[in-house]
Short mmCIF file of C-alpha atoms in Angstrom, two decimals:
data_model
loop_
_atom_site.label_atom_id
_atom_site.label_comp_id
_atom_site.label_asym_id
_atom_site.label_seq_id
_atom_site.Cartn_x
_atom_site.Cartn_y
_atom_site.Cartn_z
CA UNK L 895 113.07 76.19 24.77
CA UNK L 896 113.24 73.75 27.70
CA UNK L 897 114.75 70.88 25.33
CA UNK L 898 117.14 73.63 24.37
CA UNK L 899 118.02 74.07 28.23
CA UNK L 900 117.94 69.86 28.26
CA UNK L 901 120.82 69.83 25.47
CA UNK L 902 123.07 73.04 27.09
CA UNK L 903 122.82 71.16 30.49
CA UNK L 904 124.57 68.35 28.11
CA UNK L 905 126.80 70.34 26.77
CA UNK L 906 128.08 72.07 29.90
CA UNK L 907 128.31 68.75 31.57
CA UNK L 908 129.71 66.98 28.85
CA UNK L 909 132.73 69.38 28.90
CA UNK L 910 132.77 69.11 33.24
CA UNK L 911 133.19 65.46 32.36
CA UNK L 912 135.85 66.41 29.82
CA UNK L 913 137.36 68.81 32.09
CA UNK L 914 137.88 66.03 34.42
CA UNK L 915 139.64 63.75 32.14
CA UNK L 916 136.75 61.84 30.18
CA UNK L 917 137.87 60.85 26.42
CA UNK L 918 134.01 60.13 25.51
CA UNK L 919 132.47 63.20 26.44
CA UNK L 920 135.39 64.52 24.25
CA UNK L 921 134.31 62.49 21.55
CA UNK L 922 130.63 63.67 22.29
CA UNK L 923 131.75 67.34 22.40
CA UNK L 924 133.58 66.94 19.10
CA UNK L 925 130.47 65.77 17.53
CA UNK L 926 127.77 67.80 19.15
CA UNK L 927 129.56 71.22 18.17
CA UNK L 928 132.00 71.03 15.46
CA UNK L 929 129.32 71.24 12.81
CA UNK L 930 128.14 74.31 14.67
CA UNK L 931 131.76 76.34 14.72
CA UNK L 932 132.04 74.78 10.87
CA UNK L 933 128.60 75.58 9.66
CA UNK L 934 128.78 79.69 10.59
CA UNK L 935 132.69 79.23 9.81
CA UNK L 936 131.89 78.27 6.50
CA UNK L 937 129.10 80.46 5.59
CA UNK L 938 130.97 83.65 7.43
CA UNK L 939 134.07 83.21 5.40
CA UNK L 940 132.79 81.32 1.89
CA UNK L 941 135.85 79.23 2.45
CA UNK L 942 136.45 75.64 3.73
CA UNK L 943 139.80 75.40 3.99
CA UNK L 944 140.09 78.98 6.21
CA UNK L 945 136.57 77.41 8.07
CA UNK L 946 138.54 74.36 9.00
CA UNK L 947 141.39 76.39 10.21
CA UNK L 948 138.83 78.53 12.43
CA UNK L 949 137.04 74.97 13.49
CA UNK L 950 140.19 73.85 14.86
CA UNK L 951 141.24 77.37 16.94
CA UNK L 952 137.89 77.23 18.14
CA UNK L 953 137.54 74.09 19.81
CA UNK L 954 140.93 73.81 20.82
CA UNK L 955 139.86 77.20 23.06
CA UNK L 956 137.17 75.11 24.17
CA UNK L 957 139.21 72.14 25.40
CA UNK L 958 141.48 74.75 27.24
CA UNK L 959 138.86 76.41 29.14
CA UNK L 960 137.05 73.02 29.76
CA UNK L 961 138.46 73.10 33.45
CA UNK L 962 137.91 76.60 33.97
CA UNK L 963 134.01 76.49 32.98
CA UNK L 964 131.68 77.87 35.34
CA UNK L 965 128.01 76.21 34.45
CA UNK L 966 125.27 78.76 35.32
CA UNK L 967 127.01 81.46 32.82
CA UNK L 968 127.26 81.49 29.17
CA UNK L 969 125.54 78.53 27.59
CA UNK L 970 128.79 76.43 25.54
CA UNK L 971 126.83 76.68 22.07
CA UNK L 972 126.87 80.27 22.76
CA UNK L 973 130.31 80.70 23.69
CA UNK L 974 131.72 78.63 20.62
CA UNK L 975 129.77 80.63 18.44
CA UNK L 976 131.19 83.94 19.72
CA UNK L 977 134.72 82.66 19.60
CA UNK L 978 134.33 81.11 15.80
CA UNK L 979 132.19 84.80 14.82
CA UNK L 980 135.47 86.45 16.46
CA UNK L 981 138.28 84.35 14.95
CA UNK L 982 136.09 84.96 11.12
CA UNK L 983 135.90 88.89 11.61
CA UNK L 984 140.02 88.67 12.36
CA UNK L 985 140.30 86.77 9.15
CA UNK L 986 138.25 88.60 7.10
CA UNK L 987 140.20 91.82 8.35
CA UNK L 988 143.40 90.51 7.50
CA UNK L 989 141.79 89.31 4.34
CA UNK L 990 141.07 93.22 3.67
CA UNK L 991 144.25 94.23 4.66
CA UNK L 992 146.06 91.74 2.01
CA UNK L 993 144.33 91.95 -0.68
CA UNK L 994 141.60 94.41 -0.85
CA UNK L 995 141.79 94.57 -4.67
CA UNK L 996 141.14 91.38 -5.11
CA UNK L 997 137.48 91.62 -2.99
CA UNK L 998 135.32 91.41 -6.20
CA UNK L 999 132.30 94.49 -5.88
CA UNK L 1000 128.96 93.22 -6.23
CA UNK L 1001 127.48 94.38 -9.93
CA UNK L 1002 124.32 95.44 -10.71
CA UNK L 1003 122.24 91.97 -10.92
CA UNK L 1004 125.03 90.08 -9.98
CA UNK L 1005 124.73 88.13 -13.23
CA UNK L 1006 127.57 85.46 -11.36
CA UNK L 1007 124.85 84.41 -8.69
CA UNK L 1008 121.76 84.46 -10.26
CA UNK L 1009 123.87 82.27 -13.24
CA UNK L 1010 124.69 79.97 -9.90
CA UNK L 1011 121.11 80.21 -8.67
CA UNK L 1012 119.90 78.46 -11.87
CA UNK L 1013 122.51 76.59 -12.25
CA UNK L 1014 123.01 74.78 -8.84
CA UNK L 1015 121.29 74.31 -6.55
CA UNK L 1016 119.22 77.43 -4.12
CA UNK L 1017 121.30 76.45 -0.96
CA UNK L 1018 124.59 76.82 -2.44
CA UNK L 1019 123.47 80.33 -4.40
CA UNK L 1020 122.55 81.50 -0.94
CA UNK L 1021 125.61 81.06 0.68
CA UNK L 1022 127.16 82.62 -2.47
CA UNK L 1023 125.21 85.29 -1.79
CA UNK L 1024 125.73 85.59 1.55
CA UNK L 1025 129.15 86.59 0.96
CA UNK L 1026 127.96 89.70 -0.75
CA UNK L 1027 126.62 91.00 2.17
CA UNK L 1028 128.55 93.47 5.01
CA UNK L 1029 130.30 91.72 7.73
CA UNK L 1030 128.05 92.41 10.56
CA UNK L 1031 125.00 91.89 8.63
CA UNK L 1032 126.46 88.28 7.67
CA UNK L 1033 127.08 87.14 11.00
CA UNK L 1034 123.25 88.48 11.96
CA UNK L 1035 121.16 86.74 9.12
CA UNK L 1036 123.92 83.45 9.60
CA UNK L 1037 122.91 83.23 12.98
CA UNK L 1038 119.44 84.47 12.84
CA UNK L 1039 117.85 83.13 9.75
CA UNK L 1040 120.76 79.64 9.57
CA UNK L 1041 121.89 78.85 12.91
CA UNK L 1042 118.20 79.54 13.92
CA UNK L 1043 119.42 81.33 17.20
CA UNK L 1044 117.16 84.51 19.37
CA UNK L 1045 118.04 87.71 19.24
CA UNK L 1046 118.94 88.30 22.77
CA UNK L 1047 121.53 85.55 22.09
CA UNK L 1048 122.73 86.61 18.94
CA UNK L 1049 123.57 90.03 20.81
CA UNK L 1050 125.75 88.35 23.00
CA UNK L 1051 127.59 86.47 20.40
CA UNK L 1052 127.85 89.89 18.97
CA UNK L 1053 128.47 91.99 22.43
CA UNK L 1054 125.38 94.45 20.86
CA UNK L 1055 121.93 95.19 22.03
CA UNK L 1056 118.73 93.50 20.75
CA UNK L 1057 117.50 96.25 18.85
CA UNK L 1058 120.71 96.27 16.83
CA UNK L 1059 120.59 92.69 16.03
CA UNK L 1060 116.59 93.50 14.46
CA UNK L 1061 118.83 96.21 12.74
CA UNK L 1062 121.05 94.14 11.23
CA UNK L 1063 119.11 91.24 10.40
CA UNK L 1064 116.77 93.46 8.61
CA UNK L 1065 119.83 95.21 6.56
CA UNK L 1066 121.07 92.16 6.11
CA UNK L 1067 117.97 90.85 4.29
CA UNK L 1068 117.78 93.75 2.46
CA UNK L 1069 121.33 93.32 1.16
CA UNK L 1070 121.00 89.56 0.21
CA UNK L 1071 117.84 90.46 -1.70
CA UNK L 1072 119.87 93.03 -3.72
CA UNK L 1073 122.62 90.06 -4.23
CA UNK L 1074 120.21 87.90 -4.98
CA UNK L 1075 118.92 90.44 -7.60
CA UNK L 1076 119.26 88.72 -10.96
CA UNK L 1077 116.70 86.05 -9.65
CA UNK L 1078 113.93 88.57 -9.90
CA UNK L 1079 111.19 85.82 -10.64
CA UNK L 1080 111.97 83.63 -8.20
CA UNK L 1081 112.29 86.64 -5.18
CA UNK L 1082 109.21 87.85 -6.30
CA UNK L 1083 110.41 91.07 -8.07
CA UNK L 1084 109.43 91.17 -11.61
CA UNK L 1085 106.56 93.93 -10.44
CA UNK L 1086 109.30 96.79 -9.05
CA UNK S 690 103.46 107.64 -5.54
CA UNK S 691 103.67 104.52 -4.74
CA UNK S 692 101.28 101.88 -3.61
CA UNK S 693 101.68 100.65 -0.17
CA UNK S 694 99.40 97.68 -0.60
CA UNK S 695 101.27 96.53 -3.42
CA UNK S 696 104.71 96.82 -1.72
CA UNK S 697 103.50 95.00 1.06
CA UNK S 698 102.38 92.03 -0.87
CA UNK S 699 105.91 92.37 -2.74
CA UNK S 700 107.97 92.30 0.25
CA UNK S 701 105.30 89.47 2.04
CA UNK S 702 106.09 87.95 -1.32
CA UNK S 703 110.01 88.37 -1.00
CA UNK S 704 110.25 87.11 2.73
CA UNK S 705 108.71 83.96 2.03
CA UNK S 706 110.67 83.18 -1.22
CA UNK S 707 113.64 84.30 1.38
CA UNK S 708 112.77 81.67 3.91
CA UNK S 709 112.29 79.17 1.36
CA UNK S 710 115.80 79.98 0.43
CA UNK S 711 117.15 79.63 4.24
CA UNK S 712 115.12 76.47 4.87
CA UNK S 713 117.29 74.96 1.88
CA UNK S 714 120.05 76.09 3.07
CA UNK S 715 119.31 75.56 6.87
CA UNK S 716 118.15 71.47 5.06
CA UNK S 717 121.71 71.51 3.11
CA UNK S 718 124.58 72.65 5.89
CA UNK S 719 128.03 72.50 4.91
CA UNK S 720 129.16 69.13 7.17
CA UNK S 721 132.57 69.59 8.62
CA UNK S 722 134.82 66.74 7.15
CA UNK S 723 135.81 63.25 9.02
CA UNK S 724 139.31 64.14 9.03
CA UNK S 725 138.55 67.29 10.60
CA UNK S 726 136.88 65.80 13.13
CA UNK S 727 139.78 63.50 13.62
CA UNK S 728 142.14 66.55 14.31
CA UNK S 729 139.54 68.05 16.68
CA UNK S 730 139.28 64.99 18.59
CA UNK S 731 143.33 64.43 18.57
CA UNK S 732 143.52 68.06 20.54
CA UNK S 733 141.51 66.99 22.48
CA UNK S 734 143.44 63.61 23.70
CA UNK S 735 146.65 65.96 23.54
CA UNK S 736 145.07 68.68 25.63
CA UNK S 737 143.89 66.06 28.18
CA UNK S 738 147.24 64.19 28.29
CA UNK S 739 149.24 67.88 28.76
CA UNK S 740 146.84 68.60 32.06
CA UNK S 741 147.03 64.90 33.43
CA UNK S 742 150.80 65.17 33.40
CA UNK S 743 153.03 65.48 36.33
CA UNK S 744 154.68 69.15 36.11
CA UNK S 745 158.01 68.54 36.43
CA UNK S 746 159.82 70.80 39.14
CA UNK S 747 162.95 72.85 37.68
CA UNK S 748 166.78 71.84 39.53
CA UNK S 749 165.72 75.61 42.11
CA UNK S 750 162.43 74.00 43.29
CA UNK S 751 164.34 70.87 44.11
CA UNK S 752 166.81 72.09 45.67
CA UNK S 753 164.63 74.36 47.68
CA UNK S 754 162.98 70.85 48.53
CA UNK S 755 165.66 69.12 50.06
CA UNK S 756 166.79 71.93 52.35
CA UNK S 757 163.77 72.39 53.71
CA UNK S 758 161.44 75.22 51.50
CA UNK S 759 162.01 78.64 52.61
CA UNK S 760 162.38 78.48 56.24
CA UNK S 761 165.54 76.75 55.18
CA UNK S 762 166.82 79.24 52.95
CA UNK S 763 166.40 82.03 55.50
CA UNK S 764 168.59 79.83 58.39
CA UNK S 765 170.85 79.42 55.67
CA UNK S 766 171.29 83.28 54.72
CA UNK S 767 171.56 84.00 58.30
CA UNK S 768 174.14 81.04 59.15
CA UNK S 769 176.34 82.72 56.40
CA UNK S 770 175.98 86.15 57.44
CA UNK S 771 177.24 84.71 60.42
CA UNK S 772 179.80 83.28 59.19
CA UNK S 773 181.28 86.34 57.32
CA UNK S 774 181.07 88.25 60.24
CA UNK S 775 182.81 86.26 62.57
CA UNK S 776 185.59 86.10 59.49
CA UNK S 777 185.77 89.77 59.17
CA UNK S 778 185.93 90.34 63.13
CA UNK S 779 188.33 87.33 63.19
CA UNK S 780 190.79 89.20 65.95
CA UNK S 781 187.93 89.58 68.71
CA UNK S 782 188.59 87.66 71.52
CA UNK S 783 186.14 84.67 71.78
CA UNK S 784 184.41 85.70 75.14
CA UNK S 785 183.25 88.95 72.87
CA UNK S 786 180.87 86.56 71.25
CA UNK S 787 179.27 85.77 74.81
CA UNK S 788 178.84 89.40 75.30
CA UNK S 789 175.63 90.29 77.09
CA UNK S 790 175.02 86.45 78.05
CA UNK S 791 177.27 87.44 81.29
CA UNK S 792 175.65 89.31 84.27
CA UNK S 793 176.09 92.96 83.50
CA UNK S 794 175.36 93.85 86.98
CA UNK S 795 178.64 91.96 87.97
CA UNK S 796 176.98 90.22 90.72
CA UNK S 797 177.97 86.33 90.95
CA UNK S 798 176.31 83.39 92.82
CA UNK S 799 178.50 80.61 94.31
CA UNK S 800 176.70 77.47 93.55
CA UNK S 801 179.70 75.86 95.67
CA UNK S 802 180.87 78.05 98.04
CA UNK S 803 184.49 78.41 98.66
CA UNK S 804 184.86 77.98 102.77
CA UNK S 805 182.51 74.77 102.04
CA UNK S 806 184.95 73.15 99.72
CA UNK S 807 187.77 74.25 102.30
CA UNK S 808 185.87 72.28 105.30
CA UNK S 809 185.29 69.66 102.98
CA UNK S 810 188.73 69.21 102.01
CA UNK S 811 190.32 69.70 105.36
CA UNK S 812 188.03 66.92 107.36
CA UNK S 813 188.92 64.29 103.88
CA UNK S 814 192.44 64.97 104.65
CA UNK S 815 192.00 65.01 108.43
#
């Protein structure tokens, strides 16, 4: 926890030194967080190309504020993470809105993962997976279970309480077991 | 009915083949590309350069500059307001515009008395 506070200090100061018109703690920003805003991009939308597009809105919010931030708030990682979760949900709403025909259901056993599962390797099937699962309940188990982040924080990425975030997570779990379904053996199911 | 124990071990069971499956993915991110990290970086300069710049003032707020901000637009609103009354009222006779600056009570002081001049004038020429 305290090197956690150690590398936030960093982060807010790096972007007070940014703020102020330093090029290298831009370059150290750039390279402390955008595999953080990519990372839950990616696995929130299943999409590279749209996570790159959310990358760059993200941190491009982030250089703007830079001279407005107040340290002793929000921590940075905290407030990237919100804005990258936001700008996903918008996408994946107008995703809905497009094309909601072409959303493929899950299937019983989802024959497509578990064939990815075996095939490639578990992290990718995961993330395949993970794209199975509600909205909400994504962004929970991302953050909880990927990003590695509290619950108290995740509710303020999420603007819910703490108890909700157990909520989802818990769904969430639920729901990628069920995706995850046609690897009965390796989940541990062949007794249900 | 089922048994309890038994589900117990199967979810204890499914959690930790769950967090297996999270570790590999938490050991395998998806890395964010160099050339993304290029454009990142290039906002970055850009936004920099955008806030360092000079804001350039617009032809009003120079103008406003040179005659002296607003305390030099109001004596300029009231200098022409001036002006269009005294060329609407053009047939009032000039000492008009003094009116009020003279003694209303009509009383006058001599600051050179007449009979003084007089004396003064009749000893010169005497």
């Amino acid at each position: 926890m305290a090197f956690d506070a150690r590398q936030e200090d960093k982060d807010a100061a790096l972007l007070a030194r940014y703020g102020r018109g330093d090029a290298q703690a831009a370059r150290e920003l750039t390279a402390r967080l955008t595999p953080l805003a990519f990372r839950v991009a990616v696995r929130m939308l299943g999409d590279r190309d749209e996570a790159e597009d959310v990358v760059q809105e993200a941190m491009l919010r982030l250089w703007r504020m830079a001279p407005d931030w107040r340290r002793g708030g929000a921590r940075v990682s905290t407030w990237l993470y919100r804005v990258a979760v936001n700008l996903c949900t918008d996408r994946l709403r107008r995703r809905r809105a497009v094309a909601l025909d072409d959303v493929p259901e899950p299937e019983d056993g989802h024959p497509g993962v578990s064939e990815r599962m075996i095939a490639a390797d578990r992290a990718a099937a995961l993330e395949a997976a993970l794209q199975h699962l509600p909205e909400r309940q994504r962004q929970a188990v991302v953050l909880r279970h990927l990003e590695g982040l509290s619950n108290p924080e995740i509710g303020e990425i999420m603007d819910i309480g703490t108890e909700a975030v157990e909520s989802l997570v818990a769904r969430g779990k639920r729901a990628l077991v069920a995706a995850l379904g046609g690897m009965r053996e390796e989940l541990g199911y062949e007794h249900d | 009915m089922k048994n309890w124990g038994m589900n117990m071990t199967d979810d204890a069971k499914r959690d930790d083949r769950l967090e297996n499956l999270f570790a590999a993915a938490r050991s395998a991110p998806p890395e964010p590309s160099g050339a993304l990290m290029a454009r990142v970086m290039r906002a970055a300069q850009t936004e920099m350069r955008m806030r360092a710049a000079p804001v350039r003032d617009s032809v009003f707020a120079r103008v406003l500059a040179v005659i002296g901000g607003w305390g030099g637009v109001g004596g300029l609103a009231t200098a022409a307001c001036a002006g269009l009354w005294i060329g609407f009222a053009g047939n009032v006779a000039p000492e008009g515009l003094a009116y009020g600056l003279a003694d209303p009570s009509g009383a006058s002081v001599e600051l050179l008395p007449e009979a003084e001049v007089s004396a003064f004038l009749d000893g010169s020429e005497g």
